[in-house]
Structure formats: structure tokens, C-alpha cells
């Protein structure tokens, strides 16, 4: 089958979170199953160095004369939408230090229209697989203005929700700039409390929907976790599938990882201690931290990730015989929270406000435990990486965290509160001194298999179901 993936970020070209990990790994896993897969994404200024030489394949795109497509060929070809006025900017994929780019509705509706042009002229897909709000308008174009276009008859769309908390909401008057017909602006279409909602468009107009864990697929159908779209999702429940992400063990494997101080495996754990010493040094903690349990955090610093409750218990944590290292960037309030904690508890809490790939690997390898107290977590990848690195996860039982961590491999708590988190940490710390049992838990985690192969198989089955022509 021919599958065209459309997304706003993908490893190794642009990354703010797990979406990029997925787009870096899933296409390859589908390729290994025999599908032809290509990816469409914007050509951001920050990706230029990584992209290198390309061949230019389409000089102008429908509705935009200042855009072209750059092809980076390979097992999985990448088509970069090259529209300098929209993407050749300082900052990240969605904004800069002053906030989100004000023309994101144009930037990402252009991505969708470019993907449609690529489907028409360059790569003819059976399935267009869209990811998150940035691609939410694509199915709307196909099902409205292009509904009678013979090129797209039989082309099916799958829309994957990676995070319902980010919906792509824009004022009503921006609709005209997306090229969508005004007729889609109603409660059964893209309208959401008077605004244009890109995510809702994806939910309404796609042939099938998926999200990145079974548990999250249930949670988003409730008022508590539905971000106002739970009703839409309940209406589409029959078309909604929960498919757990995988972990890319080519990149996240302590046996071969070139970014960590020493390699180790479930057959020989000795290198892990060298990784712990190295991590302690990286964060400038005293060497006596080597004998204390070391907790790690790698995260976007946003409220989704549970830093308000972690902040609440941090003084109590620092009073225990533990150390905590945290790596992240994001909302100012959480960056400040971590900075303040490091100042208040020197020698116990250390933080780096940075986006640092290498340090992320060093934390996965060097910590004894990995903290993810998320308020909600569609899938979560770090806990899967932690398992492989023998770093025992302490997580809140939500979304993909609940689906991937069991009693044998980690510690979970239910209630979203500081005391519940602190209890879980106490239980974990209580278990830590029993070296035999702790090692057993590490090994059980290291031997779990969340490779992409299984997820790719499930997507493949879903694509098959979507494209099968009903008998008769
Ligand atoms: P989310 O997508 O919600 O941010 P995930 O757990 O799915 O959460 O994925 C996060 C990904 O981003 C992981 O690969 C993680 O290592 C990476 N990451 C997050 N913050 C940082 C950071 N400050 N430095 C390096 N990598 C980071
Ligand atoms: C989102 C979610 C995260 C998930 C990732 C990849 O960013 O917050 O839980 O792992 O997407 O699907």
C-alpha cells in the first residue's frame, strides 16, 4: 500500500516532543512490513542543516506560487514543503520567544494543501495519514472542495491524535485564508465556540481516527479529558482506535547508545553505575549522590506533565536521602520552579533548562528512577525508554503510562495530587535497598518489548480495513 504521512515535525529534522519520535520511526517500521511510505513536512529554517542536498520536485503548488517541494530520497522519502515566507524563520516549528506565530493557520493549512498537491502529482497514496492539529484541515479539503475530484476517490484518511490539549484554534475570520468553503463553519464541521478548530476538522472529516494508547482513546471520550471535544469523539467512537506507540530501540538502547558514558545490557548491568556517576558530574551534584537513589526527569515543562504536584512535594523529596535531576524547557513558571528548587536544595536537586538530546540519553541511562507524574499522557515515550535503560518509572496511572507500566516494572499512583505522588515515591524508595528485588524489576523492564513492529502491524491492519472495498 502507498501511505503518505503528513506532520509538522519528524526526527531528525524538527522536534519538540514525541510526535517527532513517532514520525521518525513509524514510517520505517511500515516500510519493513512492505508498504511504500513517504512523509510530508515543512522545511523549517532550523532543519536546513539536517536536510542537506535535495532534488526539487514541484516548483509551484496549487494556491501558492511561492512554494515548492524538496525531495530527500531514501527508503522513506521526505517531501519538505519549501515556502520561505512561511517556514524560513528563527524559532521553533510553532513560534519564537514572543509566542506562537500569528499566521500558524496559514502555515499549516499550506502544509495540508501541499500534501494534497504531492498526492496528486508526485506520490499517489492509498492512505493519507495525518497527525495532530497541524494536519487537521487536510481531510476537510478532501471531503468538501475535492469531494468529486476523481484523483481522490478511494483515497482514505486516518487522523492520529497525539495530544488533544493542542487543538489549533483560530478566529472565525481566518477561515477565508485557509481556502476552505465557509459552509464548513458550523457545529458539525470545523466551528468550535465561534472559532475555527483544526483538530475538530480532523476528527469530523477523516475516515478513521486513532490515538496513541488504548487508555487515552477511552479517556478522551470523557468530559474530564476531552478538552471540549469529547462529544465529537463519542459520536465517532466506532471509528476511533487506540494504537500504542513504539520505542525506537535503534536509538534508545543502552547496549549500543553512543551518547552515554558506558554501555550495558540485561546480561551485564555494570556500565549503568558509570552512567550514574557521569550524570551526577554533568549536573554538578556532589559525589556522595552516587550512594543515594537518583531520580530523573526529561520533559517539556508544561502543565500536562504534572509539575505543579512535583513542585508541591519537592521540599519533602529534598529532605529524603535522594537526588533529582531535571532536563526541560517550556513555560516560564515551571522553568522558574525548577530553578528555584535547585537554588533552595543544592546538592539534592539540579536542573538544566535546555533542549539537549545527549543529556536526555544520559538521564535515561544514569538515573535509578524516572518520574512522570503527568496530569494526562496520551502515550509517553520516555517511560518506555526508561524501561529499556533499567531506570524504573514512577508514573501516574493515566493514558499510555497506565498501559505500559505494570507492577513488575514500575510504580504507579492514581490520584492527581502531591500526597499521592509522594506516596508512590516513598514506596519506590522503600523498595530500592533490596538490591535483588530491585534488579529483578530493572530486568523485567529491560526485557519488555515495545518495539515499533507491533504498532506498525496494527496500523497496517487498520489501513487494510479502510481501503478494502465492501463486497457487493
Ligand atoms: P511529549 O511528546 O508530550 O513531549 P513524549 O514522552 O511522548 O512526550 O516524548 C518526549 C520526547 O521529547 C522524548 O523523546 C524526550 O526525550 C524528548 N524531550 C523532551 N524534552 C526534552 C529536552 N529538554 N531535551 C531533550 N529531549 C527532550
Ligand atoms: C504527544 C503526547 C505524548 C505522546 C506523543 C507521541 O506529544 O503528549 O504522550 O507520546 O505525542 O505520540
PDB file of C-alpha atoms in Angstrom, residues 3 5 18-19 22-23 25-27 29-30 33 35 127 129-132 157-163 208-221 237-247 377-381 383-384 399-401 403-404 450-466:
ATOM      1  CA  UNK A   3       0.922   5.683   2.611  1.00  0.00           C
ATOM      2  CA  UNK A   5       2.226  10.698   6.273  1.00  0.00           C
ATOM      3  CA  UNK A  18       7.206  12.651  20.981  1.00  0.00           C
ATOM      4  CA  UNK A  19       5.386  13.379  17.714  1.00  0.00           C
ATOM      5  CA  UNK A  22       6.837   8.734  16.052  1.00  0.00           C
ATOM      6  CA  UNK A  23       7.325  10.256  12.595  1.00  0.00           C
ATOM      7  CA  UNK A  25      10.238   5.607  13.472  1.00  0.00           C
ATOM      8  CA  UNK A  26       6.754   4.521  12.332  1.00  0.00           C
ATOM      9  CA  UNK A  27       7.355   5.112   8.598  1.00  0.00           C
ATOM     10  CA  UNK A  29       8.550   0.165  10.594  1.00  0.00           C
ATOM     11  CA  UNK A  30       5.763   0.281   7.987  1.00  0.00           C
ATOM     12  CA  UNK A  33       6.271  -4.535   6.511  1.00  0.00           C
ATOM     13  CA  UNK A  35       4.454  -0.606   2.453  1.00  0.00           C
ATOM     14  CA  UNK A 127      -3.966   6.324   2.630  1.00  0.00           C
ATOM     15  CA  UNK A 129      -2.165   9.523   7.454  1.00  0.00           C
ATOM     16  CA  UNK A 130      -2.446  12.879   9.249  1.00  0.00           C
ATOM     17  CA  UNK A 131      -1.001  13.675  12.670  1.00  0.00           C
ATOM     18  CA  UNK A 132      -2.286  16.227  15.183  1.00  0.00           C
ATOM     19  CA  UNK A 157      -7.665   9.389   5.566  1.00  0.00           C
ATOM     20  CA  UNK A 158      -6.518   8.338   9.008  1.00  0.00           C
ATOM     21  CA  UNK A 159      -6.105  11.063  11.607  1.00  0.00           C
ATOM     22  CA  UNK A 160      -3.983  10.348  14.678  1.00  0.00           C
ATOM     23  CA  UNK A 161      -4.464  12.372  17.844  1.00  0.00           C
ATOM     24  CA  UNK A 162      -1.171  12.706  19.705  1.00  0.00           C
ATOM     25  CA  UNK A 163      -2.400  15.313  22.146  1.00  0.00           C
ATOM     26  CA  UNK A 208     -10.819   6.816  10.715  1.00  0.00           C
ATOM     27  CA  UNK A 209      -9.282   8.172  13.881  1.00  0.00           C
ATOM     28  CA  UNK A 210      -6.639   6.816  16.160  1.00  0.00           C
ATOM     29  CA  UNK A 211      -4.804   7.852  19.232  1.00  0.00           C
ATOM     30  CA  UNK A 212      -1.592   6.672  20.788  1.00  0.00           C
ATOM     31  CA  UNK A 213      -2.786   4.359  23.569  1.00  0.00           C
ATOM     32  CA  UNK A 214      -5.863   2.303  24.309  1.00  0.00           C
ATOM     33  CA  UNK A 215      -6.450   4.007  27.647  1.00  0.00           C
ATOM     34  CA  UNK A 216      -6.217   7.510  26.143  1.00  0.00           C
ATOM     35  CA  UNK A 217      -8.733   6.528  23.459  1.00  0.00           C
ATOM     36  CA  UNK A 218     -11.219   5.949  26.292  1.00  0.00           C
ATOM     37  CA  UNK A 219     -10.189   8.971  28.370  1.00  0.00           C
ATOM     38  CA  UNK A 220     -10.716  11.493  25.567  1.00  0.00           C
ATOM     39  CA  UNK A 221     -14.338  10.422  25.324  1.00  0.00           C
ATOM     40  CA  UNK A 237     -16.293   6.132  18.785  1.00  0.00           C
ATOM     41  CA  UNK A 238     -16.789   3.349  16.225  1.00  0.00           C
ATOM     42  CA  UNK A 239     -14.066   4.862  14.030  1.00  0.00           C
ATOM     43  CA  UNK A 240     -11.627   5.571  16.883  1.00  0.00           C
ATOM     44  CA  UNK A 241      -8.750   3.174  17.572  1.00  0.00           C
ATOM     45  CA  UNK A 242      -6.129   3.102  20.328  1.00  0.00           C
ATOM     46  CA  UNK A 243      -2.731   2.069  18.952  1.00  0.00           C
ATOM     47  CA  UNK A 244       0.140   2.255  21.401  1.00  0.00           C
ATOM     48  CA  UNK A 245       3.304   3.929  20.115  1.00  0.00           C
ATOM     49  CA  UNK A 246       6.532   2.011  19.990  1.00  0.00           C
ATOM     50  CA  UNK A 247      10.027   2.832  21.154  1.00  0.00           C
ATOM     51  CA  UNK A 377      -0.368  11.446  28.922  1.00  0.00           C
ATOM     52  CA  UNK A 378      -1.626  10.251  25.530  1.00  0.00           C
ATOM     53  CA  UNK A 379       1.210   7.725  25.274  1.00  0.00           C
ATOM     54  CA  UNK A 380       4.510   8.968  26.658  1.00  0.00           C
ATOM     55  CA  UNK A 381       7.754   7.673  25.247  1.00  0.00           C
ATOM     56  CA  UNK A 383       8.817   5.780  30.317  1.00  0.00           C
ATOM     57  CA  UNK A 384       9.332   3.202  27.564  1.00  0.00           C
ATOM     58  CA  UNK A 399      -3.129   7.217  29.293  1.00  0.00           C
ATOM     59  CA  UNK A 400      -0.137   5.416  27.870  1.00  0.00           C
ATOM     60  CA  UNK A 401       1.645   5.468  31.227  1.00  0.00           C
ATOM     61  CA  UNK A 403      -0.891   0.943  29.520  1.00  0.00           C
ATOM     62  CA  UNK A 404       2.882   0.484  29.573  1.00  0.00           C
ATOM     63  CA  UNK A 450       7.573  -2.062  22.909  1.00  0.00           C
ATOM     64  CA  UNK A 451       9.242  -2.103  19.518  1.00  0.00           C
ATOM     65  CA  UNK A 452       7.531  -0.359  16.611  1.00  0.00           C
ATOM     66  CA  UNK A 453       6.959  -3.624  14.812  1.00  0.00           C
ATOM     67  CA  UNK A 454       3.781  -4.339  16.797  1.00  0.00           C
ATOM     68  CA  UNK A 455       2.372  -0.825  16.333  1.00  0.00           C
ATOM     69  CA  UNK A 456       3.170  -0.872  12.611  1.00  0.00           C
ATOM     70  CA  UNK A 457       1.284  -4.158  12.314  1.00  0.00           C
ATOM     71  CA  UNK A 458      -1.786  -2.594  13.899  1.00  0.00           C
ATOM     72  CA  UNK A 459      -1.664   0.476  11.643  1.00  0.00           C
ATOM     73  CA  UNK A 460      -1.205  -1.801   8.679  1.00  0.00           C
ATOM     74  CA  UNK A 461      -4.311  -3.788   9.616  1.00  0.00           C
ATOM     75  CA  UNK A 462      -6.274  -0.562  10.006  1.00  0.00           C
ATOM     76  CA  UNK A 463      -5.130   0.777   6.610  1.00  0.00           C
ATOM     77  CA  UNK A 464      -6.187  -2.558   5.128  1.00  0.00           C
ATOM     78  CA  UNK A 465      -9.627  -2.331   6.685  1.00  0.00           C
ATOM     79  CA  UNK A 466     -10.069   1.235   5.429  1.00  0.00           C
TER      80      UNK A 466
END
